[in-house]
Amino acid sequence: MISIIIVAIFFIGSAFFSGSEIGLVSLDKHRLKHEAAKSKSKKR
């Protein structure tokens, strides 16, 4: 019974970690796009 709880906690933890990692990556890409747009407008 305890092993099932440990597996559940590990599964939820890994799912949360991967989800937050994907969120951080998408946020970083969005910021890079924003920076690129700013630099393009400066050149004009």
C-alpha positions as CSV (number, residue, x, y, z in Angstrom):
1,M,0.0,0.0,0.0
2,I,2.8,2.5,0.9
3,S,4.6,1.7,-2.4
4,I,1.5,2.7,-4.4
5,I,1.4,6.1,-2.5
6,I,5.1,6.6,-3.2
7,V,4.6,5.8,-6.9
8,A,1.6,8.2,-7.1
9,I,3.6,11.0,-5.4
10,F,6.6,10.4,-7.8
11,F,4.3,10.4,-10.8
12,I,2.5,13.6,-9.8
13,G,5.9,15.2,-9.0
14,S,7.4,14.3,-12.3
15,A,4.3,15.4,-14.2
16,F,4.3,18.8,-12.4
17,F,8.1,19.2,-13.0
18,S,7.8,18.4,-16.8
19,G,4.8,20.8,-17.0
20,S,6.6,23.6,-15.3
21,E,9.6,23.0,-17.5
22,I,7.5,23.2,-20.7
23,G,6.0,26.4,-19.3
24,L,9.4,28.0,-18.7
25,V,10.6,27.0,-22.2
26,S,7.5,28.6,-23.8
27,L,7.9,31.7,-21.7
28,D,11.5,32.0,-22.7
29,K,10.6,31.6,-26.4
30,H,7.9,34.3,-26.0
31,R,10.5,36.6,-24.4
32,L,13.0,35.9,-27.2
33,K,10.3,36.8,-29.9
34,H,9.5,40.0,-28.0
35,E,13.2,41.0,-27.9
36,A,13.6,40.2,-31.6
37,A,10.6,42.4,-32.4
38,K,12.0,45.2,-30.3
39,S,15.4,45.0,-32.1
40,K,13.7,45.0,-35.5
41,S,11.7,48.1,-34.7
42,K,14.9,49.9,-33.5
43,K,16.7,49.2,-36.9
44,R,13.9,50.9,-38.9
